[in-house]
XYZ file of N, CA and C in Angstrom:
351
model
N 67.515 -6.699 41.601
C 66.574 -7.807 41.524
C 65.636 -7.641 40.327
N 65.656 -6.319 40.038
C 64.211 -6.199 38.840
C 65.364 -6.323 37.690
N 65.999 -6.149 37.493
C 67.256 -6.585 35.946
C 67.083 -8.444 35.917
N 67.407 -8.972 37.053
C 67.271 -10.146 37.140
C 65.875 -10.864 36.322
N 64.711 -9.873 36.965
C 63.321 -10.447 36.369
C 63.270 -9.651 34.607
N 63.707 -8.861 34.277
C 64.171 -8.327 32.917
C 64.576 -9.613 32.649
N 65.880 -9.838 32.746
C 66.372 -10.755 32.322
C 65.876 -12.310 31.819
N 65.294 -12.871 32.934
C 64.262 -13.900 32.803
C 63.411 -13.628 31.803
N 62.591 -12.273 31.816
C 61.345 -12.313 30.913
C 61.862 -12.594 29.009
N 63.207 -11.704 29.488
C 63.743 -11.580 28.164
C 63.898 -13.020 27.074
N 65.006 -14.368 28.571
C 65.281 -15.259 27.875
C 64.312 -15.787 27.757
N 62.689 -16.029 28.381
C 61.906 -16.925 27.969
C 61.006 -16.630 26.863
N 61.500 -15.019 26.607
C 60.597 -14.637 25.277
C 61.680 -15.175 24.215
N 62.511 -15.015 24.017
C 63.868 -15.393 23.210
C 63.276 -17.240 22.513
N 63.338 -17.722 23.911
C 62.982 -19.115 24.092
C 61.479 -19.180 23.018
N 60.783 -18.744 23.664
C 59.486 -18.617 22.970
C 59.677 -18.372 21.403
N 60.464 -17.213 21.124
C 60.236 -17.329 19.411
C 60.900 -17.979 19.095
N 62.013 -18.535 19.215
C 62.712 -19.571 18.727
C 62.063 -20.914 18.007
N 61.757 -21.351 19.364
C 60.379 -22.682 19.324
C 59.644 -22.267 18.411
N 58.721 -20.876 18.237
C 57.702 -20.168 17.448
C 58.501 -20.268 15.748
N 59.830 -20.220 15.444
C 60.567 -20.116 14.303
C 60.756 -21.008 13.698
N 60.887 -22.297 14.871
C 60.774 -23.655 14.255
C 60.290 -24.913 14.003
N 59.093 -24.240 14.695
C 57.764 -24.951 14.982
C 57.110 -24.440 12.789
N 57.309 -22.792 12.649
C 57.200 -22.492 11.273
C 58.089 -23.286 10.015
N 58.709 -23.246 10.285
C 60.369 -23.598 9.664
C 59.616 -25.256 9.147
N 59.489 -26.012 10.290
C 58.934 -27.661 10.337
C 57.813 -27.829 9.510
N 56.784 -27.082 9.743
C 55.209 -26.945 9.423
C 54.736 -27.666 10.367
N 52.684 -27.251 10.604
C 51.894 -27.475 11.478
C 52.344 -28.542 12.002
N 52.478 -29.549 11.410
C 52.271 -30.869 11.650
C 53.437 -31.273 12.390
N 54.646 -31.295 11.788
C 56.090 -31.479 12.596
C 56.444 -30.621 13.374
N 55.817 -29.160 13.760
C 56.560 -28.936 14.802
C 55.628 -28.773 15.879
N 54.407 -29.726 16.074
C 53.895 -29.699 17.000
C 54.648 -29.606 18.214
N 55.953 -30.197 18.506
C 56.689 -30.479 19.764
C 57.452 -28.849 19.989
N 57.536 -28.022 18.897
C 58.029 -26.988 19.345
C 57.039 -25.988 19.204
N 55.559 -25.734 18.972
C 55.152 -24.929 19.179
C 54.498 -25.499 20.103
N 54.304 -26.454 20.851
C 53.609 -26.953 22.451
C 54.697 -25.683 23.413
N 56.690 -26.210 23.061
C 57.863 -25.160 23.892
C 57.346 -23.758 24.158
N 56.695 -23.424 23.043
C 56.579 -21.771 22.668
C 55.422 -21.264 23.362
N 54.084 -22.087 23.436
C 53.372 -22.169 24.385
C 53.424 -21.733 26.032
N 53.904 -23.405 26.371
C 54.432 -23.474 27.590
C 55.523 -22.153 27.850
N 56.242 -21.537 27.435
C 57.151 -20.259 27.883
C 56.078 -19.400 27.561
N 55.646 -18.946 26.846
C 54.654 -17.792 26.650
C 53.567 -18.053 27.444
N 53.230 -19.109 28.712
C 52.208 -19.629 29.739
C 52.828 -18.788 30.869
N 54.715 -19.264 30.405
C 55.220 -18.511 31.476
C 55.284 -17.478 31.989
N 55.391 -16.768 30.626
C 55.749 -15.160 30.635
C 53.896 -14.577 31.220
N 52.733 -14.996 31.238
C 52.162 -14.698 31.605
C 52.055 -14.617 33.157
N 52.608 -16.003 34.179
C 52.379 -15.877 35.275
C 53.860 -14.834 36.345
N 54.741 -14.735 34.765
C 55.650 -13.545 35.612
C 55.338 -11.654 36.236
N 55.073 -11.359 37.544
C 54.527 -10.204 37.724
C 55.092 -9.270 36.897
N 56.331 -9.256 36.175
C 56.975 -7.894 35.907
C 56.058 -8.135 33.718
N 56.284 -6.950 33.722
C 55.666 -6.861 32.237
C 56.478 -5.211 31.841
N 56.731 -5.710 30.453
C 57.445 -4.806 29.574
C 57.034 -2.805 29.691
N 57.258 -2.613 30.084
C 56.971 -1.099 30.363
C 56.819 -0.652 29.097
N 56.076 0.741 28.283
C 56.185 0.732 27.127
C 57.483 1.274 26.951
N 58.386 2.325 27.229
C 59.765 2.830 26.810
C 60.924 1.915 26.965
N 60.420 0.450 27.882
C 61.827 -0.283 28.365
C 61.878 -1.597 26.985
N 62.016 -3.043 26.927
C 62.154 -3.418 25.807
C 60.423 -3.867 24.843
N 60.960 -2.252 24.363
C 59.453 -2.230 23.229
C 59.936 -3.566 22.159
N 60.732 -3.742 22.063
C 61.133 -4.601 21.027
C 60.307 -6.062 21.229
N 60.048 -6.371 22.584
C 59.371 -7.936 22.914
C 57.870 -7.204 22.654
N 57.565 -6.589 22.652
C 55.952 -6.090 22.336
C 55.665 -5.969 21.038
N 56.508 -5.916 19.991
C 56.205 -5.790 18.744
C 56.953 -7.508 18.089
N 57.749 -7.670 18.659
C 57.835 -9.348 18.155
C 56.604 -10.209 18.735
N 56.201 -9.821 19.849
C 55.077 -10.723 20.319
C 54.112 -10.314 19.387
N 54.026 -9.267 19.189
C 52.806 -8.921 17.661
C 52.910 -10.028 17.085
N 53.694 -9.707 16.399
C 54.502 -10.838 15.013
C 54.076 -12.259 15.280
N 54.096 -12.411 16.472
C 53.955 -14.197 16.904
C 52.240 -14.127 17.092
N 51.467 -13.025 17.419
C 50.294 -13.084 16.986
C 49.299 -13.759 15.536
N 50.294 -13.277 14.614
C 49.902 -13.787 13.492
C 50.713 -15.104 12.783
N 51.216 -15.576 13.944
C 51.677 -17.145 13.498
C 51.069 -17.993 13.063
N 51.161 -19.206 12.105
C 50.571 -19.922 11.255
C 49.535 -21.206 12.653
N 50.467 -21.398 13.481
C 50.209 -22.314 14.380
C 49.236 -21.186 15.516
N 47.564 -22.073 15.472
C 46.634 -21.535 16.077
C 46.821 -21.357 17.720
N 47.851 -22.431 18.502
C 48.058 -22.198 19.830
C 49.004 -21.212 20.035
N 50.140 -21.034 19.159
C 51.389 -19.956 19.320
C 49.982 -18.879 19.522
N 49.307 -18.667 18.092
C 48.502 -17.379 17.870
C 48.008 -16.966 19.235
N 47.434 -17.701 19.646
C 46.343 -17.359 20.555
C 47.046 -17.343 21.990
N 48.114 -18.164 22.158
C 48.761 -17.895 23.316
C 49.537 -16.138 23.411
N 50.091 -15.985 22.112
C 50.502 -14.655 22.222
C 49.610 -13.700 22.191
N 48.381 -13.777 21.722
C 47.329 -12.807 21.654
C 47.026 -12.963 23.170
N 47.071 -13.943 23.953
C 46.935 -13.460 25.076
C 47.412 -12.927 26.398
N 48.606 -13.000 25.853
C 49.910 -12.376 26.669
C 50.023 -11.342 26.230
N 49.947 -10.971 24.969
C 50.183 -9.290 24.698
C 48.994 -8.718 24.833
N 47.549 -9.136 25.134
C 46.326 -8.619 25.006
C 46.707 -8.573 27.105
N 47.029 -9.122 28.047
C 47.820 -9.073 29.591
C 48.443 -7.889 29.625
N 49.671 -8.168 28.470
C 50.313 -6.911 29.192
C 50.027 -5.806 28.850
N 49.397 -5.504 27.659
C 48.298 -4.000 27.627
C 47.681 -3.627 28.570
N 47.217 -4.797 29.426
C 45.889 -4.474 30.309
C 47.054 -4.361 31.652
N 47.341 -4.659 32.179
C 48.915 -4.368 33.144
C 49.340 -2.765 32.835
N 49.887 -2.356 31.628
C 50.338 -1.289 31.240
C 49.514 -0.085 31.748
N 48.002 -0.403 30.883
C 47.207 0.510 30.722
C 47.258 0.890 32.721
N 46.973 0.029 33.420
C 46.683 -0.431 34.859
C 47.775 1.389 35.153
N 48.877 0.621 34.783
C 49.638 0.967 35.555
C 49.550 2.577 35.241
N 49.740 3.291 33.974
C 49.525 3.982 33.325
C 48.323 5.211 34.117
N 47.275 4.334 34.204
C 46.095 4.944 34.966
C 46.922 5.352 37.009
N 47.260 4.422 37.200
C 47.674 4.600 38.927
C 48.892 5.385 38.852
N 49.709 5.716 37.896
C 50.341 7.158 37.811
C 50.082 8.468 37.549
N 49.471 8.299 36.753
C 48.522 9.610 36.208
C 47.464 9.963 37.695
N 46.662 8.993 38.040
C 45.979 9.476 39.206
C 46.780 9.959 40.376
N 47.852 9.334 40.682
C 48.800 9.878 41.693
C 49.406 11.371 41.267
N 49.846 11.111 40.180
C 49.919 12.762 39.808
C 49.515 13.683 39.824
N 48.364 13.209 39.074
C 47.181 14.378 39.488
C 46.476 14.738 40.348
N 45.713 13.511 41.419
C 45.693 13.920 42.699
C 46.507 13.678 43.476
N 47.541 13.353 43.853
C 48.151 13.449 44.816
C 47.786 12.847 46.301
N 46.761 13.913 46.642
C 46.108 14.078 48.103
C 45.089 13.712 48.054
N 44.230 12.881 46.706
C 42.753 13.064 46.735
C 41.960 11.825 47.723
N 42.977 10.796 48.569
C 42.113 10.294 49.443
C 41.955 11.049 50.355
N 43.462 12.025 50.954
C 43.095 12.757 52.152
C 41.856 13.904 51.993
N 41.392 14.377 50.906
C 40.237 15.598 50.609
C 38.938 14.936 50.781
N 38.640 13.577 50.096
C 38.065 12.329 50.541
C 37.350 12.708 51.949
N 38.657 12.362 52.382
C 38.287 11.927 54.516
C 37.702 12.981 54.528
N 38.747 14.344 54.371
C 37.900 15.709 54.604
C 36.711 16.129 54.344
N 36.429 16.187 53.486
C 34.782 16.323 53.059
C 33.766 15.549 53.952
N 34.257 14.201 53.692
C 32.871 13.514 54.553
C 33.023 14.118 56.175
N 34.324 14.284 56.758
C 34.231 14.454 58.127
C 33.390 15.517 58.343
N 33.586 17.208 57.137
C 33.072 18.303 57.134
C 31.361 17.832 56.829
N 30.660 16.974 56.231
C 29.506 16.955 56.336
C 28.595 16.592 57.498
Protein backbone atom coordinates (compact mmCIF):
# COMPACT_ATOMS: atom_id res chain seq x y z
CA UNK A 1 0.00 0.00 0.00
CA UNK A 2 2.89 2.53 0.79
CA UNK A 3 4.54 1.82 -3.02
CA UNK A 4 1.05 2.62 -4.15
CA UNK A 5 1.19 6.15 -2.20
CA UNK A 6 5.06 6.41 -3.66
CA UNK A 7 3.65 5.99 -6.65
CA UNK A 8 0.87 8.61 -6.61
CA UNK A 9 3.21 11.17 -5.01
CA UNK A 10 5.61 10.44 -7.76
CA UNK A 11 3.03 10.87 -10.78
CA UNK A 12 1.59 14.07 -9.40
CA UNK A 13 5.03 15.53 -8.94
CA UNK A 14 5.88 14.37 -12.62
CA UNK A 15 2.44 16.08 -13.43
CA UNK A 16 3.44 19.12 -11.57
CA UNK A 17 6.73 19.84 -13.44
CA UNK A 18 5.53 19.19 -16.56
CA UNK A 19 2.69 21.90 -16.30
CA UNK A 20 5.74 23.91 -14.38
CA UNK A 21 7.89 23.29 -18.00
CA UNK A 22 5.22 24.56 -19.95
CA UNK A 23 3.67 27.01 -18.25
CA UNK A 24 7.92 28.35 -18.78
CA UNK A 25 8.20 27.18 -22.30
CA UNK A 26 4.61 29.54 -23.05
CA UNK A 27 5.64 32.57 -20.81
CA UNK A 28 3.81 34.28 -17.77
CA UNK A 29 1.12 35.25 -19.63
CA UNK A 30 0.15 32.09 -21.86
CA UNK A 31 0.70 29.60 -19.60
CA UNK A 32 -1.38 30.82 -17.01
CA UNK A 33 -3.67 27.59 -17.62
CA UNK A 34 -0.69 25.40 -16.95
CA UNK A 35 0.91 26.87 -14.15
CA UNK A 36 -2.79 27.19 -12.31
CA UNK A 37 -2.21 22.49 -13.31
CA UNK A 38 1.13 22.75 -11.47
CA UNK A 39 -0.37 24.49 -8.62
CA UNK A 40 -3.40 22.57 -8.13
CA UNK A 41 -1.05 19.07 -8.08
CA UNK A 42 1.56 20.63 -5.93
CA UNK A 43 -1.90 21.66 -3.51
CA UNK A 44 -2.07 18.03 -3.89
CA UNK A 45 1.05 16.72 -3.01
CA UNK A 46 0.67 18.79 0.09
CA UNK A 47 -2.58 17.23 1.46
CA UNK A 48 -0.92 13.63 0.73
CA UNK A 49 0.25 12.10 4.35
CA UNK A 50 3.26 10.23 2.91
CA UNK A 51 6.37 12.68 2.16
CA UNK A 52 9.71 11.86 0.53
CA UNK A 53 12.02 10.35 3.17
CA UNK A 54 15.48 11.87 2.74
CA UNK A 55 17.40 8.46 1.32
CA UNK A 56 14.08 7.33 -0.69
CA UNK A 57 13.33 9.62 -3.96
CA UNK A 58 15.82 12.52 -3.10
CA UNK A 59 15.46 13.29 -6.64
CA UNK A 60 11.65 15.01 -6.12
CA UNK A 61 13.33 17.18 -3.31
CA UNK A 62 15.88 18.69 -5.39
CA UNK A 63 13.58 19.16 -8.58
CA UNK A 64 11.05 20.71 -6.25
CA UNK A 65 14.07 23.08 -5.41
CA UNK A 66 14.36 23.89 -8.99
CA UNK A 67 10.55 24.68 -9.25
CA UNK A 68 11.25 27.00 -6.29
CA UNK A 69 12.94 29.35 -8.40
CA UNK A 70 10.42 29.32 -11.24
CA UNK A 71 9.70 32.41 -13.22
CA UNK A 72 5.85 32.05 -12.40
CA UNK A 73 5.25 33.61 -8.74
CA UNK A 74 2.37 30.88 -7.83
CA UNK A 75 4.52 27.70 -9.13
CA UNK A 76 7.34 29.62 -6.80
CA UNK A 77 5.56 29.91 -3.86
CA UNK A 78 3.45 26.87 -4.10
CA UNK A 79 6.68 24.81 -4.21
CA UNK A 80 8.37 26.79 -1.56
CA UNK A 81 5.66 25.61 0.33
CA UNK A 82 5.56 22.10 -0.12
CA UNK A 83 9.19 21.67 0.13
CA UNK A 84 9.39 24.19 3.13
CA UNK A 85 6.14 20.91 4.57
CA UNK A 86 8.13 18.34 3.83
CA UNK A 87 11.30 19.53 5.71
CA UNK A 88 9.15 20.20 8.56
CA UNK A 89 7.50 16.40 8.29
CA UNK A 90 11.12 15.06 7.84
CA UNK A 91 12.74 17.00 10.47
CA UNK A 92 9.34 15.68 12.71
CA UNK A 93 10.05 12.51 11.91
CA UNK A 94 13.79 12.53 12.23
CA UNK A 95 13.37 13.94 15.87
CA UNK A 96 10.61 10.86 16.95
CA UNK A 97 13.36 8.37 15.89
CA UNK A 98 16.22 9.60 17.38
CA UNK A 99 14.11 10.08 20.67
CA UNK A 100 12.91 6.50 20.49
CA UNK A 101 16.36 5.46 20.15
CA UNK A 102 17.72 7.08 22.54
CA UNK A 103 15.26 6.77 25.11
CA UNK A 104 13.62 4.00 24.51
CA UNK A 105 11.93 3.64 28.03
CA UNK A 106 11.93 7.31 28.89
CA UNK A 107 8.05 7.52 29.45
CA UNK A 108 8.22 4.42 31.62
CA UNK A 109 11.31 6.26 34.01
CA UNK A 110 8.78 9.25 33.72
CA UNK A 111 5.93 7.23 35.65
CA UNK A 112 8.75 5.98 37.87
CA UNK A 113 10.13 8.90 39.30
CA UNK A 114 6.96 10.72 39.96
CA UNK A 115 5.42 7.49 41.61
CA UNK A 116 8.97 7.36 43.74
CA UNK A 117 8.35 11.03 44.89
Amino acid sequence: MKSKKVEEMVELFESAKKAADMANAKGVLLGKQEANRCVDALSLLMRLTITPKPKEPRRIMERLEGLTKHKGRKICSAASALLHLWRERNREQARKEFSTKTFPNNSHKESSKTRGN
